Structure formats: structure tokens, C-alpha cells
Amino acid sequence: MSRARAFRALHHHRAPGDPLVLPGPWDAAAARVFAEAGFPALATPSAGVAASLGYRDGQTPAEEMFAAVARIARAVDVPVSADVEGGYGLEPKELVERLLEAGAVGCNLEDSEHGVLKDPQAHADWLAEVRAAAGEALFVYARIDIFLHGTGDAGTPVEQLSEQAIERAALYGAAGADCVYPIGAPVSVLPLLRSGIHGPLNVHALVGAGPSPTELGELGATRVTFGPGLQRRAAEALRGIAAQLKAPSA
């Protein structure tokens, strides 16, 4: 609970331009690198963990995902939040138990399945059950996939998607979600989302491109995560090293 309280406190009273930056470790070694660099908390990316285990994103068995989260949480002294995708079909009570057993202090939960958005009210009801089971032991942040999967119409204006994201955020917040994450939201609509969403707002940042975490914070982000971007950058660096090793010596 002490780690959970510390993690929750990191989200409050963030000044504009000073979001909580949460690197995404894909294994224990990466977690130690980020913790030793001074980051106060970490947030695992499901796609990055999947890659480290040899799976495609969305295909990691629940047992392996929870085991990976446990190894990461055990390796560091800072709070670790876990991306557990759609919850792997677990009942809320069991999902919460598995997260706490793994040492996680938070969880990221998606509102789509196989590329199809879930009914927002039904998803909110499920989030409420997760919150009831977790109490204050978990920081629950609800991912909003409207910008990924939209309404099925590629021509839907981004402002309309933003309004739908705000509506979903209100439902999820009322259900007990501590934070919302409208993944894929264009930077241009962040001020609109910020004006309509109460509470912490998570925004995805690109590694080495696009607005910096500070700039995203100035646009309304409370916290910034990177998805699998850091794992993919590390893989690129390793490919470069591998190419050097294979290069013929002079």
C-alpha cells in the first residue's frame, strides 16, 4: 500500500509542463536502468513485454504477462504499473488479486477487444467492479481506444472523436478510474481533451520525435508514457551492434 500511495501522489498537483514521465520497461534489466536513472515510477507496455517474450502484441498468455510484471516489480524499489490489456477475460476480483500478487500498484485496461470498441457503459460497469475489488491498492487507468478504432468511418472528424473520448472518460471516471488514456489522440486536440476531462490525463509520446514530455505537459498531459517505443529503440540499437559484429574486420 505504501508504494500504491506513493504512485497515486505522483499524479497530483502536476504543474503545466511538468507531467509524470513513466518509462516502459519490458524486462527486469530495463527496469533497473530506468530506476537507476532516477525515474520515480515505471509503467510496463504490453507490446514491449510481448516482444521480449517472443509474442505479437495482444498474444501474450496471461500467465506469462503476470510473471513478467512480477520480475520487473521485484527488480526495482520504485512503484510499477502494469499494462494488462483487456484483463485476459479474468473476473475483476481475480484480476486484482493477480496484479497485487505480481507487485503492481496500478493497471492499464483497454476499452476495445480485437479492434472493436466495447460498449462504454458496459465497460464502465466492469471498471467499477475492478475499482471495488481493488479499493485503494491499485491506481486504475482506463485506456480509451476511440482514436484507434473510431466509429468504423474513416472520415469521422477528429473533433467528433474527441467528444466521444470525453464522454467515455466521464463514464470511466465516474466508475472509479483514476486516470484516462485516449491513446492515439492527435496532439492538436490535447487542449480540447484537457478542457473536457477531469482528473489525470495520460498521453503517449514518441521516442526521439514529436513533442517532448514537457511540451505535452504544456498541452494538458498529466503523465506521459511511451508504449513499446523504448523497447523498439533498444532493439534498433542491438541490431546496429549485431551488424558491427558481423562486419569483416579491416
PDB file of C-alpha atoms in Angstrom:
ATOM      1  CA  MET A   1       0.000   0.000   0.000  1.00  0.00           C
ATOM      2  CA  SER A   2       2.905   2.371   0.644  1.00  0.00           C
ATOM      3  CA  ARG A   3       4.031   2.060  -2.974  1.00  0.00           C
ATOM      4  CA  ALA A   4       0.448   2.471  -4.167  1.00  0.00           C
ATOM      5  CA  ARG A   5       0.051   5.657  -2.123  1.00  0.00           C
ATOM      6  CA  ALA A   6       3.367   6.978  -3.418  1.00  0.00           C
ATOM      7  CA  PHE A   7       2.347   6.232  -7.007  1.00  0.00           C
ATOM      8  CA  ARG A   8      -1.038   7.941  -6.568  1.00  0.00           C
ATOM      9  CA  ALA A   9       0.594  11.007  -5.041  1.00  0.00           C
ATOM     10  CA  LEU A  10       2.875  11.409  -8.080  1.00  0.00           C
ATOM     11  CA  HIS A  11      -0.185  12.214 -10.212  1.00  0.00           C
ATOM     12  CA  HIS A  12      -1.477  15.103  -8.131  1.00  0.00           C
ATOM     13  CA  HIS A  13      -0.624  18.793  -8.303  1.00  0.00           C
ATOM     14  CA  ARG A  14       1.371  18.498 -11.521  1.00  0.00           C
ATOM     15  CA  ALA A  15       2.304  21.920 -12.866  1.00  0.00           C
ATOM     16  CA  PRO A  16       1.764  22.640 -16.596  1.00  0.00           C
ATOM     17  CA  GLY A  17       4.834  21.452 -18.449  1.00  0.00           C
ATOM     18  CA  ASP A  18       5.797  19.051 -15.651  1.00  0.00           C
ATOM     19  CA  PRO A  19       3.994  15.764 -16.393  1.00  0.00           C
ATOM     20  CA  LEU A  20       4.843  12.499 -14.683  1.00  0.00           C
ATOM     21  CA  VAL A  21       7.145  10.701 -17.142  1.00  0.00           C
ATOM     22  CA  LEU A  22       6.827   6.923 -16.915  1.00  0.00           C
ATOM     23  CA  PRO A  23       9.300   4.852 -18.967  1.00  0.00           C
ATOM     24  CA  GLY A  24       8.070   1.436 -20.024  1.00  0.00           C
ATOM     25  CA  PRO A  25      10.387  -1.433 -19.021  1.00  0.00           C
ATOM     26  CA  TRP A  26       9.965  -4.684 -20.914  1.00  0.00           C
ATOM     27  CA  ASP A  27      12.103  -6.780 -18.550  1.00  0.00           C
ATOM     28  CA  ALA A  28      13.890  -6.559 -15.211  1.00  0.00           C
ATOM     29  CA  ALA A  29      17.163  -5.302 -16.714  1.00  0.00           C
ATOM     30  CA  ALA A  30      15.426  -2.403 -18.453  1.00  0.00           C
ATOM     31  CA  ALA A  31      13.511  -1.619 -15.259  1.00  0.00           C
ATOM     32  CA  ARG A  32      16.749  -1.310 -13.324  1.00  0.00           C
ATOM     33  CA  VAL A  33      18.208   1.037 -15.944  1.00  0.00           C
ATOM     34  CA  PHE A  34      15.209   3.373 -15.679  1.00  0.00           C
ATOM     35  CA  ALA A  35      15.071   3.224 -11.883  1.00  0.00           C
ATOM     36  CA  GLU A  36      18.808   3.930 -11.598  1.00  0.00           C
ATOM     37  CA  ALA A  37      18.312   6.906 -13.931  1.00  0.00           C
ATOM     38  CA  GLY A  38      16.067   8.420 -11.288  1.00  0.00           C
ATOM     39  CA  PHE A  39      12.540   7.905 -12.621  1.00  0.00           C
ATOM     40  CA  PRO A  40      10.138   7.755  -9.649  1.00  0.00           C
ATOM     41  CA  ALA A  41       7.855   5.097 -11.149  1.00  0.00           C
ATOM     42  CA  LEU A  42       7.546   2.813 -14.185  1.00  0.00           C
ATOM     43  CA  ALA A  43       4.704   1.566 -16.395  1.00  0.00           C
ATOM     44  CA  THR A  44       5.084  -1.661 -18.359  1.00  0.00           C
ATOM     45  CA  PRO A  45       3.963  -1.695 -22.025  1.00  0.00           C
ATOM     46  CA  SER A  46       2.121  -4.844 -23.100  1.00  0.00           C
ATOM     47  CA  ALA A  47       3.583  -4.698 -26.607  1.00  0.00           C
ATOM     48  CA  GLY A  48       7.128  -4.267 -25.316  1.00  0.00           C
ATOM     49  CA  VAL A  49       6.758  -7.140 -22.870  1.00  0.00           C
ATOM     50  CA  ALA A  50       5.210  -9.275 -25.623  1.00  0.00           C
ATOM     51  CA  ALA A  51       8.212  -8.626 -27.884  1.00  0.00           C
ATOM     52  CA  SER A  52      10.632  -9.534 -25.107  1.00  0.00           C
ATOM     53  CA  LEU A  53       8.795 -12.849 -24.643  1.00  0.00           C
ATOM     54  CA  GLY A  54       8.611 -13.650 -28.357  1.00  0.00           C
ATOM     55  CA  TYR A  55       4.920 -12.851 -28.898  1.00  0.00           C
ATOM     56  CA  ARG A  56       2.999 -10.444 -31.076  1.00  0.00           C
ATOM     57  CA  ASP A  57       1.206  -7.630 -29.281  1.00  0.00           C
ATOM     58  CA  GLY A  58      -2.043  -8.914 -27.818  1.00  0.00           C
ATOM     59  CA  GLN A  59      -0.997 -12.583 -27.915  1.00  0.00           C
ATOM     60  CA  THR A  60       0.904 -12.929 -24.643  1.00  0.00           C
ATOM     61  CA  PRO A  61      -0.669 -15.574 -22.379  1.00  0.00           C
ATOM     62  CA  ALA A  62      -1.906 -14.113 -19.104  1.00  0.00           C
ATOM     63  CA  GLU A  63       0.389 -16.325 -17.038  1.00  0.00           C
ATOM     64  CA  GLU A  64       3.463 -15.067 -18.862  1.00  0.00           C
ATOM     65  CA  MET A  65       2.391 -11.432 -18.675  1.00  0.00           C
ATOM     66  CA  PHE A  66       1.832 -11.547 -14.923  1.00  0.00           C
ATOM     67  CA  ALA A  67       5.138 -13.387 -14.464  1.00  0.00           C
ATOM     68  CA  ALA A  68       6.950 -10.697 -16.467  1.00  0.00           C
ATOM     69  CA  VAL A  69       5.332  -7.933 -14.421  1.00  0.00           C
ATOM     70  CA  ALA A  70       6.361  -9.732 -11.214  1.00  0.00           C
ATOM     71  CA  ARG A  71      10.001  -9.945 -12.341  1.00  0.00           C
ATOM     72  CA  ILE A  72      10.021  -6.234 -13.194  1.00  0.00           C
ATOM     73  CA  ALA A  73       8.367  -5.164  -9.915  1.00  0.00           C
ATOM     74  CA  ARG A  74      10.719  -7.378  -7.917  1.00  0.00           C
ATOM     75  CA  ALA A  75      13.798  -5.878  -9.576  1.00  0.00           C
ATOM     76  CA  VAL A  76      13.239  -2.245  -8.534  1.00  0.00           C
ATOM     77  CA  ASP A  77      12.295  -0.198  -5.482  1.00  0.00           C
ATOM     78  CA  VAL A  78      10.009   2.233  -7.354  1.00  0.00           C
ATOM     79  CA  PRO A  79       6.287   1.674  -7.996  1.00  0.00           C
ATOM     80  CA  VAL A  80       5.403  -0.311 -11.132  1.00  0.00           C
ATOM     81  CA  SER A  81       2.118  -0.078 -13.005  1.00  0.00           C
ATOM     82  CA  ALA A  82       1.190  -2.868 -15.406  1.00  0.00           C
ATOM     83  CA  ASP A  83      -0.448  -2.847 -18.821  1.00  0.00           C
ATOM     84  CA  VAL A  84      -2.696  -5.897 -18.711  1.00  0.00           C
ATOM     85  CA  GLU A  85      -4.519  -5.155 -21.967  1.00  0.00           C
ATOM     86  CA  GLY A  86      -8.207  -6.098 -21.663  1.00  0.00           C
ATOM     87  CA  GLY A  87      -7.824  -8.101 -18.471  1.00  0.00           C
ATOM     88  CA  TYR A  88      -7.446 -11.520 -20.150  1.00  0.00           C
ATOM     89  CA  GLY A  89     -11.062 -12.436 -19.500  1.00  0.00           C
ATOM     90  CA  LEU A  90     -10.498 -12.602 -15.750  1.00  0.00           C
ATOM     91  CA  GLU A  91     -13.185 -11.650 -13.286  1.00  0.00           C
ATOM     92  CA  PRO A  92     -12.386  -8.316 -11.595  1.00  0.00           C
ATOM     93  CA  LYS A  93     -11.584  -9.905  -8.229  1.00  0.00           C
ATOM     94  CA  GLU A  94      -9.142 -12.386  -9.752  1.00  0.00           C
ATOM     95  CA  LEU A  95      -7.596  -9.727 -11.981  1.00  0.00           C
ATOM     96  CA  VAL A  96      -6.926  -7.516  -8.964  1.00  0.00           C
ATOM     97  CA  GLU A  97      -5.527 -10.432  -6.979  1.00  0.00           C
ATOM     98  CA  ARG A  98      -3.157 -11.374  -9.812  1.00  0.00           C
ATOM     99  CA  LEU A  99      -1.923  -7.785 -10.155  1.00  0.00           C
ATOM    100  CA  LEU A 100      -1.290  -7.421  -6.438  1.00  0.00           C
ATOM    101  CA  GLU A 101       0.475 -10.794  -6.301  1.00  0.00           C
ATOM    102  CA  ALA A 102       2.758  -9.574  -9.097  1.00  0.00           C
ATOM    103  CA  GLY A 103       3.631  -6.465  -7.108  1.00  0.00           C
ATOM    104  CA  ALA A 104       1.896  -3.944  -9.378  1.00  0.00           C
ATOM    105  CA  VAL A 105       0.472  -0.727  -7.941  1.00  0.00           C
ATOM    106  CA  GLY A 106      -1.580   0.183 -10.997  1.00  0.00           C
ATOM    107  CA  CYS A 107      -3.054  -1.221 -14.184  1.00  0.00           C
ATOM    108  CA  ASN A 108      -3.867  -0.070 -17.691  1.00  0.00           C
ATOM    109  CA  LEU A 109      -7.146  -1.504 -19.046  1.00  0.00           C
ATOM    110  CA  GLU A 110      -8.322  -1.142 -22.653  1.00  0.00           C
ATOM    111  CA  ASP A 111     -11.875  -0.464 -23.842  1.00  0.00           C
ATOM    112  CA  SER A 112     -11.629  -2.424 -27.083  1.00  0.00           C
ATOM    113  CA  GLU A 113     -11.273  -6.074 -27.998  1.00  0.00           C
ATOM    114  CA  HIS A 114      -9.888  -7.423 -31.288  1.00  0.00           C
ATOM    115  CA  GLY A 115     -10.094  -3.939 -32.773  1.00  0.00           C
ATOM    116  CA  VAL A 116     -13.713  -3.331 -31.794  1.00  0.00           C
ATOM    117  CA  LEU A 117     -14.720  -0.744 -29.205  1.00  0.00           C
ATOM    118  CA  LYS A 118     -16.616  -2.040 -26.195  1.00  0.00           C
ATOM    119  CA  ASP A 119     -19.934  -0.564 -25.157  1.00  0.00           C
ATOM    120  CA  PRO A 120     -18.864   2.367 -22.939  1.00  0.00           C
ATOM    121  CA  GLN A 121     -21.468   1.829 -20.226  1.00  0.00           C
ATOM    122  CA  ALA A 122     -20.791  -1.905 -20.021  1.00  0.00           C
ATOM    123  CA  HIS A 123     -17.066  -1.200 -19.807  1.00  0.00           C
ATOM    124  CA  ALA A 124     -17.642   1.434 -17.127  1.00  0.00           C
ATOM    125  CA  ASP A 125     -19.637  -1.089 -15.112  1.00  0.00           C
ATOM    126  CA  TRP A 126     -16.723  -3.536 -15.375  1.00  0.00           C
ATOM    127  CA  LEU A 127     -14.253  -0.846 -14.317  1.00  0.00           C
ATOM    128  CA  ALA A 128     -16.447  -0.141 -11.296  1.00  0.00           C
ATOM    129  CA  GLU A 129     -16.123  -3.802 -10.307  1.00  0.00           C
ATOM    130  CA  VAL A 130     -12.344  -3.601 -10.680  1.00  0.00           C
ATOM    131  CA  ARG A 131     -12.301  -0.484  -8.505  1.00  0.00           C
ATOM    132  CA  ALA A 132     -14.498  -2.136  -5.860  1.00  0.00           C
ATOM    133  CA  ALA A 133     -12.195  -5.170  -5.769  1.00  0.00           C
ATOM    134  CA  ALA A 134      -9.011  -3.082  -5.664  1.00  0.00           C
ATOM    135  CA  GLY A 135     -10.005  -0.383  -3.199  1.00  0.00           C
ATOM    136  CA  GLU A 136      -7.073   1.994  -2.928  1.00  0.00           C
ATOM    137  CA  ALA A 137      -4.485  -0.728  -3.571  1.00  0.00           C
ATOM    138  CA  LEU A 138      -4.382  -0.123  -7.338  1.00  0.00           C
ATOM    139  CA  PHE A 139      -4.231   3.015  -9.475  1.00  0.00           C
ATOM    140  CA  VAL A 140      -6.626   2.212 -12.321  1.00  0.00           C
ATOM    141  CA  TYR A 141      -6.165   3.997 -15.615  1.00  0.00           C
ATOM    142  CA  ALA A 142      -8.625   3.420 -18.389  1.00  0.00           C
ATOM    143  CA  ARG A 143      -7.365   3.412 -21.970  1.00  0.00           C
ATOM    144  CA  ILE A 144      -9.766   4.973 -24.461  1.00  0.00           C
ATOM    145  CA  ASP A 145      -9.343   3.468 -27.922  1.00  0.00           C
ATOM    146  CA  ILE A 146     -11.695   5.728 -29.877  1.00  0.00           C
ATOM    147  CA  PHE A 147      -8.814   7.273 -31.875  1.00  0.00           C
ATOM    148  CA  LEU A 148      -7.512   3.806 -32.766  1.00  0.00           C
ATOM    149  CA  HIS A 149     -10.765   2.163 -33.789  1.00  0.00           C
ATOM    150  CA  GLY A 150     -13.164   5.083 -34.136  1.00  0.00           C
ATOM    151  CA  THR A 151     -16.690   4.548 -35.322  1.00  0.00           C
ATOM    152  CA  GLY A 152     -15.889   2.498 -38.392  1.00  0.00           C
ATOM    153  CA  ASP A 153     -15.973   5.597 -40.592  1.00  0.00           C
ATOM    154  CA  ALA A 154     -12.501   6.746 -41.609  1.00  0.00           C
ATOM    155  CA  GLY A 155     -13.923  10.184 -42.368  1.00  0.00           C
ATOM    156  CA  THR A 156     -15.120  10.906 -38.838  1.00  0.00           C
ATOM    157  CA  PRO A 157     -13.799  14.358 -37.849  1.00  0.00           C
ATOM    158  CA  VAL A 158     -11.194  14.266 -35.098  1.00  0.00           C
ATOM    159  CA  GLU A 159     -13.244  16.759 -33.090  1.00  0.00           C
ATOM    160  CA  GLN A 160     -16.147  14.302 -33.055  1.00  0.00           C
ATOM    161  CA  LEU A 161     -13.846  11.521 -31.896  1.00  0.00           C
ATOM    162  CA  SER A 162     -12.587  13.858 -29.193  1.00  0.00           C
ATOM    163  CA  GLU A 163     -16.114  14.479 -27.920  1.00  0.00           C
ATOM    164  CA  GLN A 164     -16.724  10.732 -27.800  1.00  0.00           C
ATOM    165  CA  ALA A 165     -13.443  10.293 -25.928  1.00  0.00           C
ATOM    166  CA  ILE A 166     -14.558  12.904 -23.392  1.00  0.00           C
ATOM    167  CA  GLU A 167     -17.890  11.110 -22.951  1.00  0.00           C
ATOM    168  CA  ARG A 168     -16.130   7.804 -22.339  1.00  0.00           C
ATOM    169  CA  ALA A 169     -13.712   9.495 -19.942  1.00  0.00           C
ATOM    170  CA  ALA A 170     -16.627  10.841 -17.897  1.00  0.00           C
ATOM    171  CA  LEU A 171     -18.188   7.379 -17.627  1.00  0.00           C
ATOM    172  CA  TYR A 172     -14.904   5.733 -16.681  1.00  0.00           C
ATOM    173  CA  GLY A 173     -14.069   8.419 -14.146  1.00  0.00           C
ATOM    174  CA  ALA A 174     -17.495   8.056 -12.537  1.00  0.00           C
ATOM    175  CA  ALA A 175     -16.839   4.304 -12.350  1.00  0.00           C
ATOM    176  CA  GLY A 176     -13.690   4.908 -10.333  1.00  0.00           C
ATOM    177  CA  ALA A 177     -10.886   5.117 -12.897  1.00  0.00           C
ATOM    178  CA  ASP A 178      -8.071   7.291 -11.546  1.00  0.00           C
ATOM    179  CA  CYS A 179      -6.750   8.333 -14.951  1.00  0.00           C
ATOM    180  CA  VAL A 180      -7.762   8.069 -18.612  1.00  0.00           C
ATOM    181  CA  TYR A 181      -5.576   7.436 -21.640  1.00  0.00           C
ATOM    182  CA  PRO A 182      -7.004   8.438 -25.049  1.00  0.00           C
ATOM    183  CA  ILE A 183      -4.324   6.582 -26.974  1.00  0.00           C
ATOM    184  CA  GLY A 184      -3.638   7.839 -30.486  1.00  0.00           C
ATOM    185  CA  ALA A 185      -5.140  11.273 -29.882  1.00  0.00           C
ATOM    186  CA  PRO A 186      -3.565  13.845 -32.226  1.00  0.00           C
ATOM    187  CA  VAL A 187      -1.521  16.481 -30.444  1.00  0.00           C
ATOM    188  CA  SER A 188      -3.816  19.136 -31.927  1.00  0.00           C
ATOM    189  CA  VAL A 189      -6.780  18.009 -29.817  1.00  0.00           C
ATOM    190  CA  LEU A 190      -4.982  17.703 -26.478  1.00  0.00           C
ATOM    191  CA  PRO A 191      -6.196  21.137 -25.283  1.00  0.00           C
ATOM    192  CA  LEU A 192      -9.783  20.122 -26.155  1.00  0.00           C
ATOM    193  CA  LEU A 193      -9.409  16.825 -24.303  1.00  0.00           C
ATOM    194  CA  ARG A 194      -7.846  18.578 -21.323  1.00  0.00           C
ATOM    195  CA  SER A 195     -10.717  21.056 -21.128  1.00  0.00           C
ATOM    196  CA  GLY A 196     -13.311  18.275 -21.102  1.00  0.00           C
ATOM    197  CA  ILE A 197     -11.617  15.606 -18.989  1.00  0.00           C
ATOM    198  CA  HIS A 198     -11.426  15.867 -15.225  1.00  0.00           C
ATOM    199  CA  GLY A 199      -8.523  14.233 -13.450  1.00  0.00           C
ATOM    200  CA  PRO A 200      -5.192  12.888 -14.698  1.00  0.00           C
ATOM    201  CA  LEU A 201      -4.720  12.558 -18.461  1.00  0.00           C
ATOM    202  CA  ASN A 202      -2.140  10.150 -19.910  1.00  0.00           C
ATOM    203  CA  VAL A 203      -0.602  10.961 -23.300  1.00  0.00           C
ATOM    204  CA  HIS A 204       1.629   8.808 -25.491  1.00  0.00           C
ATOM    205  CA  ALA A 205       4.972  10.279 -26.552  1.00  0.00           C
ATOM    206  CA  LEU A 206       7.196   9.198 -29.394  1.00  0.00           C
ATOM    207  CA  VAL A 207      10.813   8.379 -28.644  1.00  0.00           C
ATOM    208  CA  GLY A 208      13.103  10.919 -30.286  1.00  0.00           C
ATOM    209  CA  ALA A 209      10.335  12.567 -32.328  1.00  0.00           C
ATOM    210  CA  GLY A 210       7.330  14.808 -31.892  1.00  0.00           C
ATOM    211  CA  PRO A 211       6.592  16.994 -28.887  1.00  0.00           C
ATOM    212  CA  SER A 212       8.726  16.439 -25.796  1.00  0.00           C
ATOM    213  CA  PRO A 213       7.153  15.366 -22.498  1.00  0.00           C
ATOM    214  CA  THR A 214       7.432  18.974 -21.323  1.00  0.00           C
ATOM    215  CA  GLU A 215       5.595  20.221 -24.414  1.00  0.00           C
ATOM    216  CA  LEU A 216       2.910  17.555 -23.977  1.00  0.00           C
ATOM    217  CA  GLY A 217       2.541  18.680 -20.390  1.00  0.00           C
ATOM    218  CA  GLU A 218       2.021  22.256 -21.520  1.00  0.00           C
ATOM    219  CA  LEU A 219      -0.773  20.979 -23.792  1.00  0.00           C
ATOM    220  CA  GLY A 220      -2.522  19.244 -20.918  1.00  0.00           C
ATOM    221  CA  ALA A 221      -0.839  15.894 -20.241  1.00  0.00           C
ATOM    222  CA  THR A 222      -0.635  14.910 -16.581  1.00  0.00           C
ATOM    223  CA  ARG A 223       1.543  11.922 -17.347  1.00  0.00           C
ATOM    224  CA  VAL A 224       3.475  10.666 -20.343  1.00  0.00           C
ATOM    225  CA  THR A 225       4.158   7.083 -21.411  1.00  0.00           C
ATOM    226  CA  PHE A 226       5.937   5.647 -24.447  1.00  0.00           C
ATOM    227  CA  GLY A 227       4.223   2.354 -25.208  1.00  0.00           C
ATOM    228  CA  PRO A 228       6.694  -0.087 -26.782  1.00  0.00           C
ATOM    229  CA  GLY A 229       8.783   2.777 -28.174  1.00  0.00           C
ATOM    230  CA  LEU A 230      11.696   2.341 -25.778  1.00  0.00           C
ATOM    231  CA  GLN A 231      11.868  -1.418 -26.339  1.00  0.00           C
ATOM    232  CA  ARG A 232      11.848  -0.887 -30.096  1.00  0.00           C
ATOM    233  CA  ARG A 233      14.589   1.743 -29.861  1.00  0.00           C
ATOM    234  CA  ALA A 234      16.685  -0.682 -27.805  1.00  0.00           C
ATOM    235  CA  ALA A 235      16.107  -3.397 -30.420  1.00  0.00           C
ATOM    236  CA  GLU A 236      17.267  -0.994 -33.143  1.00  0.00           C
ATOM    237  CA  ALA A 237      20.457  -0.288 -31.186  1.00  0.00           C
ATOM    238  CA  LEU A 238      21.058  -4.002 -30.748  1.00  0.00           C
ATOM    239  CA  ARG A 239      20.595  -4.581 -34.490  1.00  0.00           C
ATOM    240  CA  GLY A 240      23.269  -1.964 -35.114  1.00  0.00           C
ATOM    241  CA  ILE A 241      25.632  -3.715 -32.705  1.00  0.00           C
ATOM    242  CA  ALA A 242      24.880  -7.064 -34.367  1.00  0.00           C
ATOM    243  CA  ALA A 243      25.684  -5.596 -37.780  1.00  0.00           C
ATOM    244  CA  GLN A 244      29.022  -4.320 -36.472  1.00  0.00           C
ATOM    245  CA  LEU A 245      29.847  -7.743 -35.080  1.00  0.00           C
ATOM    246  CA  LYS A 246      29.225  -9.338 -38.469  1.00  0.00           C
ATOM    247  CA  ALA A 247      31.174  -6.729 -40.396  1.00  0.00           C
ATOM    248  CA  PRO A 248      34.508  -8.021 -41.707  1.00  0.00           C
ATOM    249  CA  SER A 249      37.483  -6.682 -39.773  1.00  0.00           C
ATOM    250  CA  ALA A 250      39.709  -4.161 -41.529  1.00  0.00           C
TER     251      ALA A 250
END
